[in-house]
Each structure stands twice: as structure tokens, then as C-alpha cells.
Short mmCIF file of C-alpha atoms in Angstrom, two decimals:
data_model
loop_
_atom_site.label_atom_id
_atom_site.label_comp_id
_atom_site.label_asym_id
_atom_site.label_seq_id
_atom_site.Cartn_x
_atom_site.Cartn_y
_atom_site.Cartn_z
CA MET A 1 0.00 0.00 0.00
CA SER A 2 3.04 2.19 0.52
CA LEU A 3 1.31 4.88 2.55
CA HIS A 4 3.57 6.83 4.89
CA ASP A 5 1.69 6.40 8.17
CA GLN A 6 -0.06 3.13 7.46
CA PRO A 7 0.96 0.21 9.68
CA SER A 8 3.25 -2.43 8.27
CA PHE A 9 1.33 -5.60 7.40
CA SER A 10 4.32 -7.92 7.46
CA GLU A 11 3.84 -11.66 7.26
CA ARG A 12 4.26 -12.41 10.94
CA ASP A 13 2.18 -13.42 13.91
CA PRO A 14 0.37 -10.30 15.21
CA TYR A 15 1.37 -11.19 18.77
CA SER A 16 5.10 -11.54 18.06
CA CYS A 17 7.80 -9.02 18.93
CA ALA A 18 11.30 -8.79 17.56
CA LEU A 19 12.96 -12.15 18.06
CA THR A 20 15.90 -10.48 19.79
CA THR A 21 13.67 -9.37 22.68
CA VAL A 22 11.69 -12.52 23.45
CA THR A 23 12.57 -16.03 24.46
CA ALA A 24 11.32 -19.26 22.95
CA ALA A 25 9.03 -19.63 25.95
CA GLN A 26 7.54 -16.19 25.31
CA ILE A 27 6.96 -17.02 21.64
CA PHE A 28 5.22 -20.22 22.70
CA GLN A 29 3.14 -18.21 25.15
CA ARG A 30 2.11 -15.85 22.32
CA LEU A 31 0.99 -18.75 20.18
CA ARG A 32 -1.09 -20.03 23.09
CA LEU A 33 -2.71 -16.61 23.48
CA ARG A 34 -3.56 -16.48 19.78
CA PHE A 35 -5.10 -19.93 20.06
CA TYR A 36 -7.22 -18.76 23.01
CA PHE A 37 -8.19 -15.64 21.05
CA LEU A 38 -9.42 -17.59 18.04
CA GLU A 39 -11.15 -20.16 20.22
CA PHE A 40 -12.93 -17.42 22.18
CA TYR A 41 -14.40 -15.90 19.00
CA ARG A 42 -15.06 -19.17 17.17
CA PRO A 43 -18.69 -19.47 18.41
CA PHE A 44 -19.46 -15.98 17.11
CA ARG A 45 -18.09 -16.87 13.68
CA GLU A 46 -20.12 -20.07 13.61
CA ASP A 47 -23.31 -18.36 14.80
CA HIS A 48 -22.94 -15.39 12.46
CA ASN A 49 -21.56 -16.96 9.32
CA SER A 50 -23.66 -14.53 7.35
CA ILE A 51 -23.16 -13.20 3.86
CA GLN A 52 -21.26 -10.27 5.38
CA LEU A 53 -18.44 -12.64 6.40
CA LYS A 54 -17.93 -14.22 2.99
CA MET A 55 -14.55 -12.97 1.84
CA VAL A 56 -13.63 -13.88 -1.72
CA ALA A 57 -10.21 -14.73 -3.10
CA SER A 58 -10.38 -11.94 -5.67
CA VAL A 59 -12.62 -9.05 -6.69
CA SER A 60 -13.87 -8.69 -10.27
CA ASP A 61 -12.65 -5.74 -12.33
CA ALA A 62 -16.32 -4.99 -13.00
CA LEU A 63 -16.61 -3.87 -9.36
CA GLN A 64 -15.14 -0.41 -8.84
CA GLY A 65 -15.40 2.02 -5.93
CA THR A 66 -14.32 2.47 -2.32
CA ILE A 67 -15.92 -0.63 -0.82
CA PHE A 68 -14.38 -2.93 -3.42
CA GLU A 69 -10.96 -1.29 -3.24
CA ARG A 70 -11.04 -1.98 0.49
CA GLU A 71 -12.06 -5.56 -0.12
CA ARG A 72 -9.08 -5.96 -2.45
CA ALA A 73 -6.86 -4.46 0.26
CA PHE A 74 -8.28 -6.89 2.82
CA ILE A 75 -7.42 -9.84 0.58
CA GLU A 76 -3.81 -8.64 0.47
CA LEU A 77 -3.46 -8.72 4.27
CA PRO A 78 -1.54 -11.53 5.98
CA ALA A 79 -3.75 -14.57 6.54
CA ASN A 80 -3.49 -14.34 10.33
CA VAL A 81 -4.67 -10.71 10.33
CA GLN A 82 -7.60 -11.66 8.08
CA GLU A 83 -8.60 -14.48 10.42
CA GLU A 84 -8.56 -12.27 13.50
CA ALA A 85 -10.48 -9.51 11.70
CA LYS A 86 -13.16 -12.00 10.66
CA SER A 87 -13.40 -13.24 14.23
CA LEU A 88 -13.85 -9.73 15.63
CA PHE A 89 -16.30 -8.83 12.84
CA ALA A 90 -18.42 -11.84 13.77
CA TYR A 91 -18.31 -10.81 17.41
CA PHE A 92 -19.32 -7.19 16.77
CA ILE A 93 -22.35 -8.14 14.68
CA SER A 94 -23.58 -10.45 17.46
CA SER A 95 -25.98 -9.07 20.07
CA GLU A 96 -23.26 -9.24 22.73
CA GLY A 97 -20.71 -7.48 20.53
CA LYS A 98 -23.17 -4.79 19.42
CA THR A 99 -23.96 -4.04 23.04
CA GLU A 100 -20.29 -3.61 23.87
CA LEU A 101 -19.67 -1.52 20.75
CA THR A 102 -22.65 0.73 21.47
CA LYS A 103 -21.21 1.65 24.88
CA HIS A 104 -18.44 3.51 23.06
CA CYS A 105 -20.62 5.07 20.36
CA GLY A 106 -22.46 8.32 19.91
CA SER A 107 -24.92 9.60 17.31
CA LYS A 108 -24.19 11.93 14.45
CA LYS A 109 -26.73 13.76 12.32
CA CYS A 110 -26.07 14.86 8.78
CA LYS A 111 -27.96 15.44 5.54
CA THR A 112 -28.21 11.72 4.90
CA GLY A 113 -29.64 10.90 8.32
CA SER A 114 -28.58 9.97 11.83
CA PHE A 115 -25.88 7.36 12.29
CA GLN A 116 -23.99 5.63 15.04
CA THR A 117 -20.40 6.84 15.28
CA ILE A 118 -17.32 6.04 17.33
CA LYS A 119 -14.10 7.95 17.93
CA GLY A 120 -11.04 6.34 16.41
CA SER A 121 -9.20 6.37 19.73
CA ALA A 122 -12.11 4.62 21.44
CA PHE A 123 -12.17 2.02 18.71
CA LEU A 124 -8.45 1.32 19.12
CA SER A 125 -9.03 0.77 22.85
CA LEU A 126 -11.87 -1.60 22.02
CA VAL A 127 -9.65 -3.53 19.60
CA GLU A 128 -6.87 -3.72 22.19
CA ALA A 129 -9.27 -5.13 24.75
CA SER A 130 -10.52 -7.63 22.18
CA LEU A 131 -6.99 -8.79 21.39
CA LYS A 132 -6.51 -9.69 25.04
CA ARG A 133 -9.47 -12.06 25.05
CA GLY A 134 -8.40 -15.41 26.39
CA ASP A 135 -5.64 -13.84 28.47
CA ASP A 136 -7.90 -13.32 31.49
CA THR A 137 -7.44 -16.86 32.78
CA GLU A 138 -3.71 -16.95 32.13
CA PRO A 139 -1.41 -16.47 35.16
CA LYS A 140 0.38 -13.13 35.14
CA SER A 141 4.16 -13.19 34.90
CA GLU A 142 7.08 -10.91 34.36
CA THR A 143 6.65 -11.40 30.63
CA SER A 144 3.05 -10.09 30.59
CA ALA A 145 4.13 -6.65 29.43
CA ALA A 146 6.15 -8.13 26.61
CA LEU A 147 3.15 -10.24 25.59
CA SER A 148 0.75 -7.29 25.33
CA PRO A 149 -0.24 -6.32 21.75
CA THR A 150 1.79 -3.43 20.38
CA PRO A 151 0.21 -0.21 19.02
CA GLU A 152 1.17 -1.32 15.51
CA GLU A 153 -0.61 -4.66 15.94
CA ILE A 154 -3.72 -2.89 17.24
CA LYS A 155 -3.71 -0.52 14.27
CA GLN A 156 -3.24 -3.43 11.85
CA LEU A 157 -6.44 -5.01 13.05
CA ALA A 158 -8.28 -1.67 13.05
CA TYR A 159 -7.35 -1.18 9.39
CA ALA A 160 -8.52 -4.71 8.61
CA LEU A 161 -11.90 -4.02 10.23
CA VAL A 162 -12.31 -0.90 8.10
CA PHE A 163 -11.38 -2.86 4.99
CA CYS A 164 -13.96 -5.59 5.67
CA GLY A 165 -16.74 -3.06 6.29
CA LEU A 166 -17.26 -2.92 10.05
CA LEU A 167 -16.87 0.87 10.05
CA THR A 168 -15.81 3.69 7.75
CA PRO A 169 -14.38 7.20 8.24
CA TYR A 170 -17.05 9.85 8.73
CA LYS A 171 -14.99 12.06 6.42
CA GLU A 172 -13.64 9.92 3.62
CA ASN A 173 -10.11 10.36 2.26
CA GLU A 174 -9.24 10.59 -1.40
CA SER A 175 -7.69 7.16 -1.11
CA PRO A 176 -10.19 4.47 -0.09
CA ILE A 177 -7.50 2.46 1.71
CA GLY A 178 -6.09 5.23 3.85
CA PRO A 179 -4.09 6.41 5.59
CA PHE A 180 -6.62 6.62 8.43
CA SER A 181 -6.09 8.70 11.55
CA PHE A 182 -7.56 6.72 14.44
CA ASP A 183 -6.30 9.27 16.96
CA THR A 184 -8.44 12.16 15.72
CA GLU A 185 -11.02 10.89 13.20
CA LEU A 186 -14.62 9.93 13.76
CA TYR A 187 -15.95 6.68 12.25
CA VAL A 188 -19.42 5.58 11.19
CA VAL A 189 -20.37 2.13 12.42
CA VAL A 190 -21.52 0.58 9.14
CA ILE A 191 -23.17 -2.45 10.72
CA SER A 192 -25.52 -0.14 12.65
CA LEU A 193 -27.14 1.14 9.45
CA SER A 194 -30.69 -0.04 8.86
CA ALA A 195 -31.04 -3.08 6.63
CA GLU A 196 -34.82 -2.88 6.33
CA ASN A 197 -35.33 0.81 5.62
CA GLU A 198 -34.51 1.77 2.04
CA GLU A 199 -33.58 5.25 3.24
CA GLY A 200 -30.78 3.71 5.27
CA MET A 201 -29.48 1.29 2.64
CA SER A 202 -25.81 2.13 2.26
CA VAL A 203 -23.40 0.95 -0.41
CA TRP A 204 -22.21 -1.68 2.08
CA ARG A 205 -25.69 -3.23 2.15
CA VAL A 206 -25.53 -4.07 -1.55
CA LYS A 207 -21.87 -5.06 -1.73
CA GLU A 208 -22.34 -8.82 -1.35
CA GLY A 209 -23.90 -10.18 -4.53
CA ALA A 210 -22.86 -7.16 -6.64
CA ILE A 211 -21.87 -7.98 -10.22
CA GLN A 212 -21.34 -4.47 -11.61
CA ALA A 213 -20.38 -1.28 -9.78
CA GLY A 214 -18.94 2.05 -10.82
CA PHE A 215 -19.65 5.64 -11.76
CA LEU A 216 -22.14 6.55 -14.48
CA LYS A 217 -23.94 9.71 -15.51
CA ARG A 218 -27.54 9.80 -14.39
CA LYS A 219 -29.96 11.71 -16.61
CA GLY A 220 -32.40 13.91 -14.72
CA SER A 221 -36.12 13.28 -14.86
CA GLY A 222 -39.09 15.57 -15.28
CA ILE A 223 -39.89 18.44 -17.62
CA PHE A 224 -36.61 20.22 -16.85
CA SER A 225 -34.41 17.16 -17.35
CA ASN A 226 -32.86 18.51 -20.56
CA LEU A 227 -31.91 21.74 -18.83
CA ARG A 228 -30.43 20.00 -15.81
CA GLY A 229 -28.44 17.58 -17.92
CA SER A 230 -26.85 14.60 -16.20
CA LYS A 231 -25.04 14.13 -12.90
CA LYS A 232 -22.36 11.70 -11.83
CA ALA A 233 -23.69 8.86 -9.68
CA TYR A 234 -22.36 5.66 -8.19
CA VAL A 235 -24.34 2.63 -9.35
CA ILE A 236 -24.39 -0.98 -8.15
CA VAL A 237 -26.18 -3.89 -9.82
CA ASN A 238 -26.79 -6.70 -7.34
CA GLU A 239 -27.65 -10.15 -8.68
CA THR A 240 -28.45 -11.68 -5.27
CA GLN A 241 -30.80 -8.91 -4.16
CA LYS A 242 -32.05 -8.37 -7.74
CA LEU A 243 -31.75 -4.61 -7.75
CA LEU A 244 -30.01 -1.58 -9.15
CA GLY A 245 -28.97 0.97 -6.53
CA ILE A 246 -28.00 4.57 -7.28
CA PHE A 247 -25.89 6.52 -4.77
CA GLU A 248 -24.41 9.99 -4.54
CA SER A 249 -20.93 8.56 -3.96
CA ASP A 250 -19.09 5.24 -3.64
CA HIS A 251 -19.19 5.52 0.16
CA ALA A 252 -22.75 6.82 0.51
CA LEU A 253 -24.74 5.88 3.59
CA LYS A 254 -28.11 5.91 1.81
CA THR A 255 -29.50 5.46 -1.69
CA GLN A 256 -30.79 8.07 -4.08
CA SER A 257 -32.87 5.54 -5.97
CA VAL A 258 -33.46 1.80 -6.08
CA ILE A 259 -34.95 -0.18 -8.95
CA GLN A 260 -36.03 -3.61 -7.81
CA PHE A 261 -35.96 -6.12 -10.65
CA THR A 262 -39.19 -8.09 -11.05
CA ALA A 263 -40.94 -9.87 -13.88
CA GLU A 264 -42.16 -6.45 -15.02
CA SER A 265 -38.70 -4.85 -15.12
CA TRP A 266 -36.84 -4.33 -18.37
CA VAL A 267 -33.73 -2.71 -19.78
CA GLU A 268 -32.91 -1.38 -23.23
CA PHE A 269 -30.40 0.76 -25.08
CA ASP A 270 -31.47 4.40 -25.28
CA SER A 271 -31.96 5.38 -28.91
CA ASN A 272 -31.60 9.11 -28.21
CA ILE A 273 -28.40 9.24 -26.11
CA ALA A 274 -25.07 7.70 -27.03
CA ASN A 275 -23.83 4.92 -24.73
CA ALA A 276 -26.96 5.09 -22.57
CA ILE A 277 -29.31 2.45 -21.21
CA LYS A 278 -32.85 2.75 -19.85
CA VAL A 279 -33.83 0.72 -16.80
CA HIS A 280 -37.50 0.43 -15.88
CA ASN A 281 -39.91 -1.19 -13.49
CA LYS A 282 -43.57 -0.37 -12.88
CA ASP A 283 -42.71 2.45 -10.47
CA ASP A 284 -39.37 3.89 -11.59
CA SER A 285 -37.32 4.62 -14.66
CA GLU A 286 -33.66 5.61 -14.95
CA VAL A 287 -31.43 6.62 -17.85
CA LEU A 288 -27.77 5.87 -17.17
CA ILE A 289 -24.94 6.98 -19.46
CA ALA A 290 -21.68 5.05 -19.70
CA SER A 291 -18.29 6.26 -20.91
CA SER A 292 -18.31 4.04 -24.00
CA LYS A 293 -20.45 1.72 -26.06
CA GLU A 294 -18.66 -1.30 -24.57
CA LYS A 295 -19.33 -0.11 -21.02
CA ALA A 296 -23.00 0.47 -21.81
CA GLU A 297 -23.21 -3.12 -23.03
CA GLU A 298 -21.57 -4.36 -19.80
CA TRP A 299 -24.11 -2.52 -17.66
CA LEU A 300 -27.04 -3.69 -19.75
CA ASN A 301 -25.81 -7.27 -19.51
CA ALA A 302 -25.44 -6.94 -15.72
CA CYS A 303 -29.04 -5.72 -15.40
CA ILE A 304 -30.24 -8.72 -17.39
CA ASN A 305 -28.25 -11.08 -15.16
CA ALA A 306 -29.81 -9.45 -12.10
CA GLY A 307 -33.34 -10.09 -13.32
CA ALA A 308 -34.36 -7.41 -15.83
CA GLN A 309 -35.82 -8.43 -19.17
CA TYR A 310 -34.23 -7.11 -22.33
CA ARG A 311 -36.37 -5.03 -24.65
CA GLU A 312 -35.16 -4.16 -28.12
CA ALA A 313 -35.82 -0.51 -28.77
CA PHE A 314 -35.39 -0.71 -32.53
CA THR A 315 -37.86 -3.35 -33.74
CA LYS A 316 -40.34 -1.18 -35.64
CA ASN A 317 -38.84 -1.78 -39.09
CA ILE A 318 -38.20 -5.44 -38.32
CA ASP A 319 -41.89 -5.90 -37.49
CA GLU A 320 -42.63 -4.90 -41.07
CA VAL A 321 -40.45 -7.69 -42.48
CA THR A 322 -42.67 -10.53 -43.69
CA SER A 323 -39.97 -12.99 -44.75
CA PHE A 324 -36.40 -13.82 -43.78
CA TYR A 325 -35.54 -13.68 -47.47
CA GLU A 326 -36.26 -9.93 -47.54
CA LEU A 327 -33.15 -9.33 -45.41
CA SER A 328 -29.58 -8.81 -46.51
CA ASP A 329 -26.12 -8.26 -45.02
CA PHE A 330 -22.59 -7.50 -46.19
CA ASP A 331 -19.87 -10.08 -46.60
CA MET A 332 -16.19 -9.63 -45.77
CA GLU A 333 -15.61 -7.90 -49.12
CA HIS A 334 -18.40 -5.40 -48.29
CA LYS A 335 -20.62 -6.90 -50.96
CA GLU A 336 -24.32 -6.92 -50.13
CA ILE A 337 -25.71 -10.45 -49.96
CA SER A 338 -29.44 -11.12 -50.00
CA MET A 339 -30.70 -13.91 -47.78
CA SER A 340 -32.85 -14.96 -50.73
CA ASN A 341 -29.63 -16.45 -52.14
CA TYR A 342 -30.09 -19.23 -49.60
CA LYS A 343 -33.67 -20.16 -50.46
CA GLY A 344 -34.31 -23.86 -50.12
CA LYS A 345 -31.46 -24.44 -47.65
CA VAL A 346 -31.42 -25.17 -43.94
CA LEU A 347 -29.46 -22.29 -42.38
CA LEU A 348 -27.31 -22.40 -39.25
CA ILE A 349 -26.63 -18.77 -38.30
CA VAL A 350 -24.02 -17.99 -35.62
CA ASN A 351 -22.45 -14.85 -34.12
CA VAL A 352 -18.77 -15.77 -33.84
CA SER A 353 -15.63 -14.44 -32.15
CA SER A 354 -11.93 -15.32 -32.21
CA MET A 355 -10.92 -14.90 -28.56
CA CYS A 356 -13.79 -16.51 -26.66
CA GLY A 357 -13.33 -19.59 -24.53
CA LEU A 358 -16.06 -21.19 -26.65
CA THR A 359 -14.23 -20.49 -29.93
CA PRO A 360 -12.25 -23.73 -30.48
CA ALA A 361 -15.10 -26.15 -29.77
CA ASN A 362 -17.68 -24.19 -31.75
CA TYR A 363 -15.57 -23.69 -34.87
CA THR A 364 -14.57 -27.36 -34.82
CA ASP A 365 -18.22 -28.45 -34.64
CA LEU A 366 -19.38 -25.94 -37.25
CA VAL A 367 -16.77 -27.17 -39.73
CA ALA A 368 -17.75 -30.79 -39.05
CA LEU A 369 -21.44 -30.05 -39.71
CA ASP A 370 -20.62 -28.03 -42.81
CA GLU A 371 -18.50 -30.81 -44.32
CA LYS A 372 -21.05 -33.49 -43.49
CA TYR A 373 -24.29 -31.84 -44.56
CA ARG A 374 -23.47 -29.11 -47.06
CA ASP A 375 -24.31 -31.33 -50.03
CA GLN A 376 -27.61 -32.24 -48.36
CA GLY A 377 -28.67 -28.60 -48.09
CA LEU A 378 -27.16 -27.21 -44.87
CA GLN A 379 -25.61 -23.74 -45.06
CA VAL A 380 -23.59 -22.33 -42.14
CA LEU A 381 -23.42 -18.51 -41.98
CA ALA A 382 -20.92 -16.82 -39.63
CA PHE A 383 -21.44 -13.29 -38.31
CA PRO A 384 -18.44 -11.89 -36.35
CA CYS A 385 -19.32 -9.56 -33.46
CA ASN A 386 -17.19 -7.64 -30.95
CA GLN A 387 -19.94 -6.78 -28.45
CA PHE A 388 -19.02 -9.38 -25.85
CA ALA A 389 -15.92 -8.53 -23.80
CA ASN A 390 -14.16 -7.27 -26.96
CA GLN A 391 -13.43 -10.84 -28.01
CA GLU A 392 -13.50 -10.13 -31.76
CA PRO A 393 -11.19 -7.07 -31.98
CA GLY A 394 -9.45 -7.88 -35.26
CA THR A 395 -9.92 -6.50 -38.75
CA HIS A 396 -11.78 -8.49 -41.37
CA GLU A 397 -8.47 -9.70 -42.77
CA GLU A 398 -7.27 -10.78 -39.33
CA ILE A 399 -10.50 -12.65 -38.66
CA MET A 400 -10.27 -14.57 -41.93
CA GLU A 401 -6.62 -15.36 -41.26
CA PHE A 402 -7.53 -16.65 -37.80
CA VAL A 403 -10.24 -19.06 -38.98
CA LYS A 404 -7.91 -20.71 -41.48
CA GLN A 405 -6.65 -22.92 -38.67
CA TYR A 406 -10.13 -24.47 -38.45
CA LYS A 407 -10.42 -24.80 -42.25
CA CYS A 408 -13.67 -22.86 -42.39
CA THR A 409 -15.12 -22.68 -45.89
CA PHE A 410 -18.62 -21.40 -45.07
CA PRO A 411 -19.49 -17.70 -45.67
CA PHE A 412 -18.42 -14.98 -43.23
CA PHE A 413 -20.17 -11.63 -43.04
CA GLU A 414 -18.57 -8.37 -41.95
CA LYS A 415 -18.14 -7.65 -38.25
CA ALA A 416 -21.15 -5.85 -36.77
CA ASP A 417 -23.37 -5.64 -33.69
CA VAL A 418 -26.10 -8.12 -32.83
CA ASN A 419 -27.68 -6.01 -30.03
CA GLY A 420 -28.60 -2.35 -29.80
CA ALA A 421 -29.22 0.50 -32.21
CA LYS A 422 -26.77 -0.76 -34.82
CA ALA A 423 -27.66 -4.43 -34.64
CA ARG A 424 -27.58 -6.21 -37.99
CA PRO A 425 -31.06 -6.84 -39.47
CA VAL A 426 -30.62 -10.62 -39.69
CA PHE A 427 -30.18 -10.86 -35.93
CA MET A 428 -32.87 -8.28 -35.21
CA TYR A 429 -35.30 -10.48 -37.12
CA LEU A 430 -34.17 -13.76 -35.57
CA LYS A 431 -34.22 -12.33 -32.03
CA ALA A 432 -37.77 -11.08 -32.51
CA LYS A 433 -38.96 -14.42 -33.88
CA LEU A 434 -37.00 -16.61 -31.45
CA PRO A 435 -36.55 -14.74 -28.14
CA GLY A 436 -34.30 -16.38 -25.57
CA SER A 437 -34.45 -16.54 -21.79
CA PHE A 438 -33.34 -12.88 -21.69
CA GLY A 439 -35.89 -11.74 -24.24
CA ASN A 440 -34.83 -10.18 -27.54
CA PHE A 441 -31.18 -10.25 -26.58
CA VAL A 442 -28.13 -12.17 -27.73
CA LYS A 443 -26.43 -13.09 -24.49
CA TRP A 444 -22.94 -14.01 -25.66
CA ASN A 445 -20.75 -15.23 -28.50
CA PHE A 446 -21.88 -18.30 -30.45
CA THR A 447 -25.63 -17.95 -30.04
CA LYS A 448 -27.04 -20.15 -32.78
CA PHE A 449 -30.24 -20.01 -34.88
CA LEU A 450 -31.68 -22.66 -37.20
CA VAL A 451 -33.80 -21.53 -40.16
CA ASP A 452 -35.68 -24.09 -42.26
CA ARG A 453 -35.74 -24.30 -46.06
CA ASP A 454 -38.83 -22.09 -46.23
CA GLY A 455 -37.04 -19.27 -44.41
CA LYS A 456 -38.94 -19.86 -41.18
CA PRO A 457 -36.88 -19.39 -37.96
CA HIS A 458 -36.99 -22.82 -36.37
CA LYS A 459 -35.00 -22.92 -33.12
CA ARG A 460 -32.48 -20.98 -31.03
CA TYR A 461 -29.51 -22.45 -29.14
CA ALA A 462 -27.50 -20.97 -26.28
CA PRO A 463 -23.77 -20.17 -26.53
CA LYS A 464 -22.87 -23.22 -24.45
CA ASP A 465 -24.87 -25.58 -26.67
CA PRO A 466 -22.26 -27.27 -28.93
CA PRO A 467 -23.34 -27.30 -32.59
CA LEU A 468 -23.04 -31.09 -32.72
CA SER A 469 -25.48 -31.37 -29.80
CA PHE A 470 -28.36 -30.51 -32.14
CA GLU A 471 -27.16 -32.47 -35.16
CA ASP A 472 -30.30 -34.63 -35.02
CA GLU A 473 -32.44 -31.49 -35.30
CA ILE A 474 -30.54 -30.50 -38.43
CA LYS A 475 -30.99 -33.98 -39.89
CA THR A 476 -34.71 -33.79 -39.14
CA LEU A 477 -35.04 -30.50 -41.02
CA LEU A 478 -33.06 -31.86 -43.95
CA ALA A 479 -35.03 -35.14 -44.01
CA ALA A 480 -38.37 -33.39 -43.72
CA GLU A 481 -37.54 -31.29 -46.73
CA THR A 482 -36.40 -34.38 -48.68
CA GLU A 483 -39.71 -36.08 -47.94
CA LYS A 484 -41.51 -32.92 -48.99
CA VAL A 485 -39.61 -32.85 -52.28
CA GLU A 486 -40.19 -36.56 -52.90
CA LYS A 487 -43.89 -36.17 -52.16
CA ALA A 488 -44.10 -33.19 -54.47
CA SER A 489 -42.25 -35.17 -57.16
CA THR A 490 -44.62 -38.13 -56.78
CA THR A 491 -47.64 -35.84 -57.00
CA ALA A 492 -46.20 -34.21 -60.09
CA ASP A 493 -45.58 -37.61 -61.73
CA GLU A 494 -49.15 -38.69 -61.03
CA THR A 495 -50.42 -35.45 -62.51
CA VAL A 496 -48.35 -36.02 -65.65
CA VAL A 497 -49.71 -39.58 -66.02
CA ASP A 498 -53.29 -38.35 -65.69
CA SER A 499 -52.63 -35.62 -68.22
CA ASN A 500 -51.19 -38.10 -70.70
CA LYS A 501 -54.21 -40.34 -70.30
CA GLU A 502 -56.54 -37.43 -71.03
CA ALA A 503 -54.45 -36.44 -74.01
CA LYS A 504 -54.55 -39.96 -75.46
CA THR A 505 -58.29 -40.15 -74.89
CA ALA A 506 -58.76 -36.86 -76.70
CA GLU A 507 -56.64 -38.04 -79.67
CA LYS A 508 -58.47 -41.45 -80.06
CA PRO A 509 -61.09 -41.46 -83.03
CA ASP A 510 -64.81 -41.65 -82.21
CA THR A 511 -65.67 -45.14 -83.58
CA THR A 512 -69.42 -44.63 -83.17
CA GLU A 513 -69.51 -41.69 -85.52
CA ASP A 514 -67.23 -43.48 -87.98
CA THR A 515 -69.48 -46.55 -87.94
CA GLN A 516 -72.55 -44.42 -88.49
CA VAL A 517 -70.88 -42.63 -91.39
CA ASN A 518 -69.66 -45.87 -92.94
CA THR A 519 -73.12 -47.51 -92.63
CA ALA A 520 -74.77 -44.58 -94.28
CA GLY A 521 -72.26 -44.76 -97.11
CA ASP A 522 -72.87 -48.46 -97.66
CA GLU A 523 -76.62 -47.91 -97.81
CA ALA A 524 -76.15 -45.18 -100.38
CA LYS A 525 -73.94 -47.43 -102.45
CA GLN A 526 -76.51 -50.19 -102.24
CA GLU A 527 -79.25 -47.82 -103.40
CA GLU A 528 -77.07 -46.63 -106.24
CA SER A 529 -76.34 -50.23 -107.16
CA THR A 530 -80.05 -51.10 -107.10
CA ASP A 531 -80.91 -48.13 -109.24
CA GLU A 532 -78.20 -49.05 -111.68
CA GLU A 533 -79.36 -52.61 -111.69
CA GLY A 534 -82.99 -51.58 -112.10
CA GLY A 535 -82.10 -49.08 -114.82
CA GLY A 536 -80.15 -51.80 -116.59
#
């Protein structure tokens, strides 16, 4: 941490002194005291193994702000300091510990409400007393003074308790991890803040279960919103609590707004503001503006993961499309290709990327399907997209060079979006016809769509569904079309046979009329013969 007045968190036992000043017996005695300390607080850790005590091994880069910087700092502490801090944390959130803590606390009023506070010096004394737990039954000796925790050790543990969220400075520093002045500063007891009252929900209350956190611009609401513009706000999306919380700062003690995600909540890209998303439920609506298109996509994706449904804001023109074959896209040479070129084929349409963990398996399967069923009418179409964690960053030339290793011979279209205002029409149409579990939203790379030979969207498959896993479905579509063609051919043959029969019937002479004509002719000849004979 390299802060000038911050205690040294060296990898040593917090009860040890310099080895030159203690004997082996004293070191052994210190280890015994630490054992008694941990044993004393063990029941509190077992009884209060709540979500607040779950310390992770690392903190995602998607989580920014004071509380997460402190969590990262806590993870960097020596293991023994972490263990003791967890033990004391468990104790102070117990009824017994809260009672003891409250004895040293006062109340402070400010614009955000009234909160329980404690002087830093009083807290250090409380920590010192806590470190001596288990020592009460030990016989006193001439080494007792040497065995007492040092001021540095006390301050180490005080820092650790700030890092893990027991309390926070009433006046925050520029640096979230200190230095802290326990001699003069006042601290807010975070665990005293109301958990039930939304007005008292601090950033610490939504830390556990958070999947996205950071600063965004918040567009004002009401008739004067355009005049007021947007203000910086700290935002947390919490998957466990299924909410989006908006705060004035990253150490705020209460929320400005909370959107609880329910079945009626939805999120979409804002069509009027660059890099903005709209988040709605039946009671509230927020417009949040990110620093870039990629960041906006991250926040939208986080809202979906936390329970919001995705709504495509740009479906009006797509609703007017009556057939898949009306659509077109551009290939890697920027040539416009109509989907009508693929009439009569079963289409497997995939948004692809080069740097995804799913890339090798998916390309291998796609090539296998292409080689096996292309002659039977299957057509694989690949659509590169860089919307998911920037995993398709290359140029068109670089993408085509990359896929050579998989021996891809199916068509590739130019790199473009599959979600948002600039989403390619093919995917806009397929998403509308085959919505997934997140609504009209492509969740990740290698989402797959099957389209039958009539251009009808047939089925959608998730990114983790290997292409070969639905090979039977492809065979069914191909076979069904073959049967259809054979049936049509048989019907056509029967029609031709019937037509030939009618034609032959029409061409055959009418024997009745011929007989009648011939009979009449014979009678006439007979009469002529009789006349001739009679005349003779």
C-alpha cells in the first residue's frame, strides 16, 4: 500500500515481537494466546456466518469504488490478520458485541440521516481489549508486558476491520484504503445502518452479490431534465438482491434511488443518447450513461443477469419484415448479400468471435457439420461480433486469417453488432422471432439459430450448446424437406400420367360416328347399285 503512516502488514504473527527481545518460551506463550483468542471468538463466527463474512479470493474488475478497493486491500493482508479480523467482525455483529460496541458510540446527524459513530481512539481501545481475550485466565508473569499487543498490531487489526466493512471514516479520504487517523477521526459504524429501511441502505448493504459497480452519468427526470443535464452517480447492480442501486458517492450511507428487478422490469439501449441504457420497473425509470459503447453493453448485460428483461428498442422496421428472405447483409468484401440467395437451404446462423473460450469447440463443430451436410442442403453462416468482452477485436483480414486454422469454408459476413441500435437486421429479425431466456437479446458469442428451407426461424440455441449437440435437429429439417420434395415429385408424376391419359383419350377417333358414317355410305352405295341394276 506504501502509505507513509499506514501500519506495516508484514507476514508475521500479530502477537510476536522482535525475536531479539523474546525467548522461545515467550513465543510459545504468544501462540497459546492467539489460540485462546481464536477459540474465544469461534462461536461468534459459527453463529454469524452470514453473507457479510464471505470474503472472496479476488474481486472482479467490474466492481469499482471504495468498498471494493477496500475488499481488495483486505485480501492482500496476511492470513493471520484476516482471520482475526473476521473473528472480531463476527463478534461485533452479534448481540453481545453490538452491546459492547454501542457503549463507546455516539450519534451523528447529517444530511443523509442519523448514524452511530465512534471515535477512532475509542475504537483502538476496544480492539486492544478484544486482542486480550483469552488472556484473562492466564497467570500473570514478568513477561506479561512483553506479551501485550503493540500499538502497531492494534492498528493493523483496526485497518482490517475498516477494509472488511465494520466501520468507515465519517470524512472519507481521497484514497479508499487510507491512511486513516484513528487518533483524531470519527468513524461511522456501518453495521448499525438499517437493513430494512430503504432510506438507510448504504453501499455496504448491496456489496455482497454485486456484479457491476462504478460511476455513471444519471440523466435527470421531469420536464426540466434537458436543462439540468446529467449528474455523476455511483451505481451498483446486485444479482443476489435483484436490484439496481444509485448513490451519490461510492461511500454513501443511503441510496438516491433503487430499482427492484421483477418480472415487469426491463432494460434497453437508449436510442436518443449515445452509450446510454434505460432501466424500468412499474414504479421507476432511470437513464444511465456510460463512458463508451462497450461499457453500456456491460451494464445492460449486468441488469439482465440481475433479473431485468431485455427489450429491443429498434424493432419497428423489423416488425414490417414478412420474410427472412427480404433481409440482406454484407460479406467480408463489403458486398451486399441477400438472404434470398439461400432459399431452399437449412441455415445455421451464428455470431462468432476469435478470442472466446467457446471459440475452439464451436468452430470445430461448425466445420464438421458443414462438411457433413453441405451437399444435403445445410448452409452455415458466420457473423463476427465484438460486443461481448471485446473478443473479436481484429480486422476483417485478421478474422479470416484466424479461422484458417479451423479450415472454415462457409461464408463470413462483416463484423457488426447483434444487439442495440446498430444491430444487424438478420439478428434483429431472428431475435424477434426466437426470443431467448433474456428476451430479444443475444447473451454471448456463439448464439445459434436454425432456419428451415422455407425461411422460417426454427429454433435458437445458447452459446454453451455445442453445434453437434443438435445435429439430429438439423438432420430432421433436412429429411423433412427431402420427404416434402419426394412427395411433391410423386404428386407431379401422377399429374403427368393423368394428363397423358386425357391427351390420349382426346386423340383417339370416335368409332361410333365413324361406324354411323360408314353404314350410311354403304346404304347409299346399295341404293345406287339397285338403281343401276334396275335401270339396266
